[in-house]
Amino acid sequence: MKRVLQNARAKRKVLVVEDEWINREILGNMLSEEYDVAYAENGQQAISLLQEDADSFSLILLDLMMPVMGGEEVLKICRSDTALTGIPVIVITQDEDAEVSSIRAGADDFIKKPYDMPEVILARCERIIDLYEQKKLIDSAEIDPLTGLYTRDFFFEYIRQMEKYSDANMDAIVMDVEHFHLINEIYGRSEGDRILKKISSVIMTELRDSFAIACRCAADTFYIYHSCSSDYCMLAEKILGEMASVSFKSTKIRLRIGVNKSVDRNTAPEQWFDHAKLACDGLRGDYTKQIAYYDSAAHDRQLYHERLIRDMDSSIANKNFTVYFQPKYGIEGDRPVLKSAEALIRWIHPELGMINPGDFIPLFESNGLVQKLDRFVWEEAASQIAFWKKKFGFTIPVSVNVSRIDIFDPDLEDRLLGILDKNGLSSGEMLLEITESAYSDSAERLIEVVNNLRAKGFRIEMDDFGSGYSSLNMLTTIPIDVLKMDMKFVSNMLKDDKSLKLCELVMDISKFLEVPVVAEGVEEKAQLDKLKDMGCTIIQGYYFSKPLPADQFEKLIKKETEA
Ligand code: C2E
Ligand code: MG
Ligand code: MG
């Protein structure tokens, strides 16, 4: 590495600061073969040369006794000016006492006058330049040049070292500036840099007395590793307060902070911060909160959901999805009669086992994937209806669920008719269940779609009725054929009076709309009797049967027809 550097720039530049010309000559002769030499006759000249182009100098040889400005003053300036502090200084002196004081003042070495051992002087120059260059190299990997905080790599290396000596409870914190790219774009990069520097300097000041380290990880992302503390709001307030005291063009700066409390030492440090970052990213666009805490249960859920999303396609291809059928019974007569069924999807995952639709339907509804599943279920249901129709000589109508998103599919009608057509069925043989909340979410569109479907002969069941807060006004305009009472009311109708009253209310609404009610979730005889008293004519629930695979449902049809 050192050799590469030395070859890269053949001659370093040395500044000789010396008021006596003869001494300048002697030093110049000694150095000029190895170095480019620049000269200054006093401290003032030296400082202006250095300030003009600090980066070009590799070493200063500094006389102490000079007119205008002496060497000690030059040394003081060099050590307090951040642009000059990286240039090593060798003091030239005759005075033994001055050696100690100049080293204390920040000189790196000293040379005695007269200059009687040129090789020693040259060797000292070379050694000091080497030392500084190596230090700079190490520093540059260690320190982010813009902010003075650690770099990401060094930060993690430092944490690993800390881990060897401390088992204190620690938090991982990720701090991010909201819309930082916009600040850069609107106000320019230098304004962006100014903000980052300010944030960093407050972080440094605030952490000075804490057991903590910090780095700038990426453009506007800061990582802090901090002994457990409950109040990072204070830190954020402090930073924002300090920012407000400096006049930034962009005054509305917002910080997001994600905290992973008490990091789990069984995992890698990078993961502690990935998790804090997840919490931090979760705050994007949420202006009510500044800090979020990583929640491992929520993260596990997120990973589980990712897995389900990833596996959906292959599971369709591998036939890991299957359709179950739950019977609906008419209870008007003396004995219940099998009338129809609802098709309900089941996922038998090769590794995770049976997954409940409650786990994946809402997830796939939120990202649109549910459409694919619905189509699969419609096709399976239709082919099953056709199969039983052929086998038994009559139709068991099956209801399929239609998701909210399907309503916005311009091809919905054609798609459904296409599936029925393929199986030789008519639209009266497959019913459509649409959840009530879809009606209240997008009423106009839905009414239009439902009207079109009914005109083609489909019958529409409003699913989960009572949970979707339809307005009474809307109910009178909604075109439906069946109301499916929300299961919650049925489950609680014998436990609390309010649920019972709601069941009665649903029955009244159904009479007003002149449509039958299907009561879902009936598990007990007492519930069935009560619903029958109220005038409910169709029952779906475990009391009669859980959803069944097609072959078992077929046995049920046989049993019922024989009876
Ligand atoms: P849903 O459409 O309201 O279906 C009725 C749910 O109630 C089914 O749950 C059924 O198994 C359950 N159930 C019926 N009777 C009883 C009972 O007596 N007790 C209890 N505890 N539960 C009973 P499942 O199959 O888990 O489905 C849950 C929901 O997932 C469905 O509610 C529906 O919203 C959705 N879903 C199921 N299959 C599909 C599908 O193919 N497409 C779409 N879009 N959604 C589906
Ligand atoms: Mg349903
Ligand atoms: Mg339902």
Coordinates of C-alpha atoms in Angstrom, one line a residue, residues 6-318:
Q6 CA 4.9 6.6 -3.0
N7 CA 4.9 5.8 -6.7
A8 CA 1.6 7.5 -7.3
R9 CA 3.1 10.9 -6.5
A10 CA 6.8 11.0 -7.0
K11 CA 7.7 14.2 -5.2
R12 CA 6.1 15.5 -2.0
K13 CA 6.2 19.3 -1.4
V14 CA 7.9 20.7 1.7
L15 CA 7.6 24.2 3.0
V16 CA 10.7 25.7 4.5
V17 CA 9.9 28.6 6.8
E18 CA 13.2 30.4 7.7
D19 CA 14.1 34.1 7.8
E20 CA 17.8 33.7 7.1
W21 CA 18.5 33.1 3.4
I22 CA 21.6 31.1 4.0
N23 CA 19.7 28.6 6.1
R24 CA 17.0 28.4 3.4
E25 CA 19.7 27.7 0.8
I26 CA 21.3 24.9 2.9
L27 CA 18.0 23.2 3.7
G28 CA 16.9 23.7 0.0
N29 CA 20.0 22.0 -1.3
M30 CA 19.6 19.1 1.1
L31 CA 15.9 18.5 0.3
S32 CA 15.5 19.4 -3.4
E33 CA 16.6 16.1 -4.7
E34 CA 13.9 14.3 -2.8
Y35 CA 11.2 17.0 -2.5
D36 CA 9.7 20.0 -4.2
V37 CA 10.7 22.8 -1.9
A38 CA 8.7 26.0 -1.3
Y39 CA 10.0 28.9 0.9
A40 CA 8.6 31.5 3.3
E41 CA 10.7 34.2 5.0
N42 CA 8.4 34.5 8.0
G43 CA 5.3 33.1 9.6
Q44 CA 2.8 35.3 7.9
Q45 CA 4.1 34.4 4.4
A46 CA 4.0 30.7 5.4
I47 CA 0.4 30.9 6.6
S48 CA -0.8 32.6 3.4
L49 CA 1.1 30.0 1.2
L50 CA -0.4 27.2 3.3
Q51 CA -4.0 28.6 3.2
E52 CA -3.8 29.0 -0.6
D53 CA -3.2 25.3 -1.1
A54 CA -3.0 23.3 2.1
D55 CA -3.5 19.9 0.4
S56 CA -0.3 20.2 -1.7
F57 CA 2.1 20.3 1.3
S58 CA 3.4 17.2 2.9
L59 CA 5.6 18.8 5.5
I60 CA 6.6 22.1 7.1
L61 CA 10.1 22.8 8.4
L62 CA 9.5 25.7 10.8
D63 CA 12.1 28.1 12.3
L64 CA 10.9 29.5 15.6
M65 CA 12.6 32.9 15.8
M66 CA 11.4 35.0 12.9
P67 CA 10.3 38.6 12.3
V68 CA 6.6 39.5 11.6
M69 CA 5.3 36.2 12.9
G70 CA 7.3 33.7 14.8
G71 CA 7.2 29.9 14.5
E72 CA 5.2 29.3 17.7
E73 CA 2.4 31.5 16.4
V74 CA 2.5 29.5 13.1
L75 CA 2.3 26.3 15.0
K76 CA -0.7 27.5 17.0
I77 CA -2.5 28.5 13.8
C78 CA -1.7 25.2 12.1
R79 CA -3.0 23.1 15.0
S80 CA -6.3 25.0 15.3
D81 CA -7.1 25.2 11.6
T82 CA -8.8 22.0 10.4
A83 CA -7.4 22.5 6.9
L84 CA -3.8 22.7 8.2
T85 CA -3.8 20.3 11.1
G86 CA -3.1 17.4 8.9
I87 CA 0.3 18.7 7.8
P88 CA 3.2 17.6 10.0
V89 CA 5.6 20.2 11.4
I90 CA 9.3 19.8 12.2
V91 CA 10.6 22.7 14.3
I92 CA 14.1 24.0 13.5
T93 CA 15.8 25.4 16.6
Q94 CA 19.1 26.2 18.4
D95 CA 17.4 26.5 21.7
E96 CA 17.2 23.3 23.8
D97 CA 14.3 24.5 25.9
A98 CA 12.3 25.5 22.9
E99 CA 12.3 21.8 21.8
V100 CA 10.1 20.7 24.6
S101 CA 7.7 23.6 24.4
S102 CA 7.3 23.3 20.6
I103 CA 6.6 19.5 20.8
R104 CA 4.0 20.4 23.5
A105 CA 2.5 23.0 21.1
G106 CA 2.0 20.3 18.5
A107 CA 5.3 20.0 16.6
D108 CA 6.0 16.4 15.4
D109 CA 9.8 16.5 15.7
F110 CA 12.7 19.0 15.8
I111 CA 16.0 19.5 14.0
K112 CA 18.9 21.3 15.5
K113 CA 20.8 24.1 13.9
P114 CA 23.5 24.1 12.5
Y115 CA 22.5 21.4 9.9
D116 CA 25.5 19.2 10.1
M117 CA 24.0 15.8 9.5
P118 CA 21.9 16.0 6.2
E119 CA 21.1 12.2 6.1
V120 CA 19.6 12.4 9.6
I121 CA 17.5 15.4 8.6
L122 CA 16.3 13.6 5.4
A123 CA 15.5 10.5 7.3
R124 CA 13.5 12.4 9.8
C125 CA 11.5 14.2 7.1
E126 CA 10.7 10.9 5.4
R127 CA 9.7 9.2 8.6
I128 CA 7.3 12.0 9.6
I129 CA 5.7 12.2 6.1
D130 CA 5.2 8.4 6.1
L131 CA 3.6 8.4 9.5
Y132 CA 1.1 11.2 8.6
E133 CA 0.2 9.6 5.3
Q134 CA -0.5 6.3 6.9
K135 CA -2.6 7.9 9.6
K136 CA -4.5 9.8 7.0
L137 CA -5.2 6.5 5.2
I138 CA -6.4 4.9 8.4
D139 CA -8.5 7.9 9.3
S140 CA -10.1 8.1 5.9
A141 CA -11.5 4.6 6.3
E142 CA -12.5 5.3 9.8
I143 CA -14.0 8.7 9.5
D144 CA -16.7 10.0 7.2
P145 CA -15.0 13.0 5.7
L146 CA -18.2 15.1 5.5
T147 CA -19.4 14.7 9.0
G148 CA -16.5 13.5 11.1
L149 CA -18.6 10.5 12.4
Y150 CA -17.4 7.0 11.9
T151 CA -17.9 5.2 8.6
R152 CA -20.3 2.3 8.5
D153 CA -17.5 -0.3 8.2
F154 CA -15.5 1.1 11.0
F155 CA -18.6 1.5 13.2
F156 CA -19.4 -2.2 12.9
E157 CA -15.8 -3.2 13.5
Y158 CA -15.8 -1.0 16.6
I159 CA -19.0 -2.7 17.9
R160 CA -17.4 -6.1 17.4
Q161 CA -14.5 -4.9 19.5
M162 CA -16.8 -3.4 22.1
E163 CA -18.6 -6.7 22.4
K164 CA -15.4 -8.4 23.5
Y165 CA -15.2 -6.2 26.6
S166 CA -18.8 -5.2 27.5
D167 CA -22.0 -7.0 28.0
A168 CA -24.0 -3.9 28.8
N169 CA -27.6 -3.7 27.6
M170 CA -27.5 -1.8 24.3
D171 CA -29.9 -0.2 21.9
A172 CA -29.5 0.1 18.1
I173 CA -30.9 3.3 16.8
V174 CA -31.4 4.4 13.2
M175 CA -32.0 8.1 12.4
D176 CA -33.1 9.3 9.1
V177 CA -34.0 12.7 7.6
E178 CA -37.5 12.8 6.0
H179 CA -37.4 13.7 2.3
F180 CA -33.7 14.4 2.4
H181 CA -33.4 14.0 -1.4
L182 CA -35.9 16.8 -1.8
I183 CA -33.8 19.1 0.4
N184 CA -30.8 18.3 -1.9
E185 CA -32.9 18.9 -5.0
I186 CA -34.5 22.1 -3.9
Y187 CA -31.8 23.8 -1.9
G188 CA -28.7 22.2 -3.4
R189 CA -26.2 19.7 -2.2
S190 CA -24.2 22.2 -0.1
E191 CA -27.3 23.0 1.9
G192 CA -27.9 19.3 2.3
D193 CA -24.3 18.8 3.4
R194 CA -24.7 21.6 5.9
I195 CA -27.7 19.9 7.5
L196 CA -25.9 16.6 7.7
K197 CA -22.9 18.2 9.3
K198 CA -25.0 20.0 11.9
I199 CA -26.9 16.8 12.8
S200 CA -23.6 15.0 13.1
S201 CA -22.1 17.6 15.3
V202 CA -25.1 17.6 17.7
I203 CA -25.0 13.8 17.8
M204 CA -21.3 14.0 18.7
T205 CA -21.9 16.5 21.4
E206 CA -24.8 14.7 22.9
L207 CA -23.1 11.3 22.9
R208 CA -19.9 12.7 24.4
D209 CA -20.7 11.6 27.9
S210 CA -22.7 8.4 27.0
F211 CA -21.6 4.9 26.4
A212 CA -22.3 5.2 22.7
I213 CA -20.8 5.5 19.2
A214 CA -22.3 6.8 16.0
C215 CA -21.7 6.6 12.3
R216 CA -23.2 8.0 9.1
C217 CA -24.3 4.9 7.3
A218 CA -25.6 6.3 4.1
A219 CA -26.5 9.7 2.7
D220 CA -28.9 10.8 5.4
T221 CA -28.9 7.7 7.6
F222 CA -27.2 7.7 11.0
Y223 CA -26.6 4.7 13.2
I224 CA -26.1 5.0 16.9
Y225 CA -25.2 2.2 19.3
H226 CA -26.2 3.4 22.7
S227 CA -26.4 1.9 26.2
C228 CA -30.1 1.3 27.0
S229 CA -31.9 4.5 27.6
S230 CA -35.5 5.3 27.6
D231 CA -35.5 8.8 26.2
Y232 CA -34.4 9.1 22.6
C233 CA -37.1 11.8 22.1
M234 CA -34.8 14.1 24.1
L235 CA -32.0 13.4 21.6
A236 CA -34.3 14.1 18.7
E237 CA -35.6 17.3 20.3
K238 CA -32.1 18.4 21.0
I239 CA -31.0 17.9 17.4
L240 CA -34.0 19.6 16.0
G241 CA -33.6 22.5 18.5
E242 CA -30.0 23.0 17.5
M243 CA -30.9 22.8 13.8
A244 CA -33.5 25.5 14.3
S245 CA -30.9 27.8 15.9
V246 CA -28.8 27.7 12.7
S247 CA -30.5 29.3 9.8
F248 CA -31.2 26.6 7.3
K249 CA -33.1 27.5 4.1
S250 CA -35.2 24.4 4.7
T251 CA -36.5 25.1 8.1
K252 CA -38.9 22.2 8.3
I253 CA -36.6 19.3 8.9
R254 CA -38.1 16.1 10.2
L255 CA -36.2 13.2 11.7
R256 CA -37.4 9.7 11.9
I257 CA -36.0 7.5 14.6
G258 CA -36.2 3.7 14.7
V259 CA -35.1 2.0 17.9
N260 CA -34.3 -1.7 18.4
K261 CA -34.2 -1.9 22.2
S262 CA -31.9 -4.3 24.0
V263 CA -30.3 -5.9 21.0
D264 CA -30.3 -9.6 20.7
R265 CA -26.6 -10.7 21.0
N266 CA -27.4 -14.0 19.3
T267 CA -27.7 -12.2 16.0
A268 CA -25.2 -10.1 14.1
P269 CA -24.8 -6.4 14.7
E270 CA -25.9 -5.6 11.2
Q271 CA -29.2 -7.3 11.9
W272 CA -29.8 -5.2 15.0
F273 CA -29.6 -2.1 12.8
D274 CA -31.6 -3.7 10.0
H275 CA -34.4 -4.1 12.5
A276 CA -34.1 -0.6 13.8
K277 CA -34.2 0.6 10.2
L278 CA -37.4 -1.3 9.7
A279 CA -39.0 0.5 12.6
C280 CA -37.6 3.8 11.2
D281 CA -38.9 3.1 7.7
G282 CA -42.3 2.3 9.1
L283 CA -42.6 6.0 10.1
R284 CA -42.4 7.2 6.6
G285 CA -45.2 9.6 5.9
D286 CA -46.5 9.3 9.5
Y287 CA -46.4 12.8 10.9
T288 CA -47.9 11.9 14.2
K289 CA -44.8 10.1 15.5
Q290 CA -41.1 10.7 15.5
I291 CA -39.9 7.5 17.1
A292 CA -40.9 3.9 16.5
Y293 CA -39.7 0.8 18.3
Y294 CA -38.9 -2.4 16.5
D295 CA -41.5 -5.1 17.3
S296 CA -40.1 -8.6 16.7
A297 CA -43.6 -10.2 16.7
A298 CA -44.7 -7.7 14.0
H299 CA -41.5 -8.5 12.1
D300 CA -42.1 -12.2 12.3
R301 CA -45.6 -11.6 10.9
Q302 CA -44.1 -9.5 8.1
L303 CA -41.7 -12.3 7.3
Y304 CA -44.5 -14.9 7.4
H305 CA -46.6 -12.7 5.0
E306 CA -43.6 -12.3 2.7
R307 CA -43.3 -16.1 2.6
L308 CA -47.0 -16.5 1.8
I309 CA -46.7 -14.0 -1.0
R310 CA -43.6 -15.7 -2.4
D311 CA -45.2 -19.2 -2.2
M312 CA -48.6 -18.4 -3.7
D313 CA -47.8 -19.0 -7.4
S314 CA -46.0 -22.3 -6.9
S315 CA -48.7 -23.5 -4.6
I316 CA -51.3 -22.8 -7.3
A317 CA -49.2 -24.7 -9.8
N318 CA -48.5 -27.6 -7.4

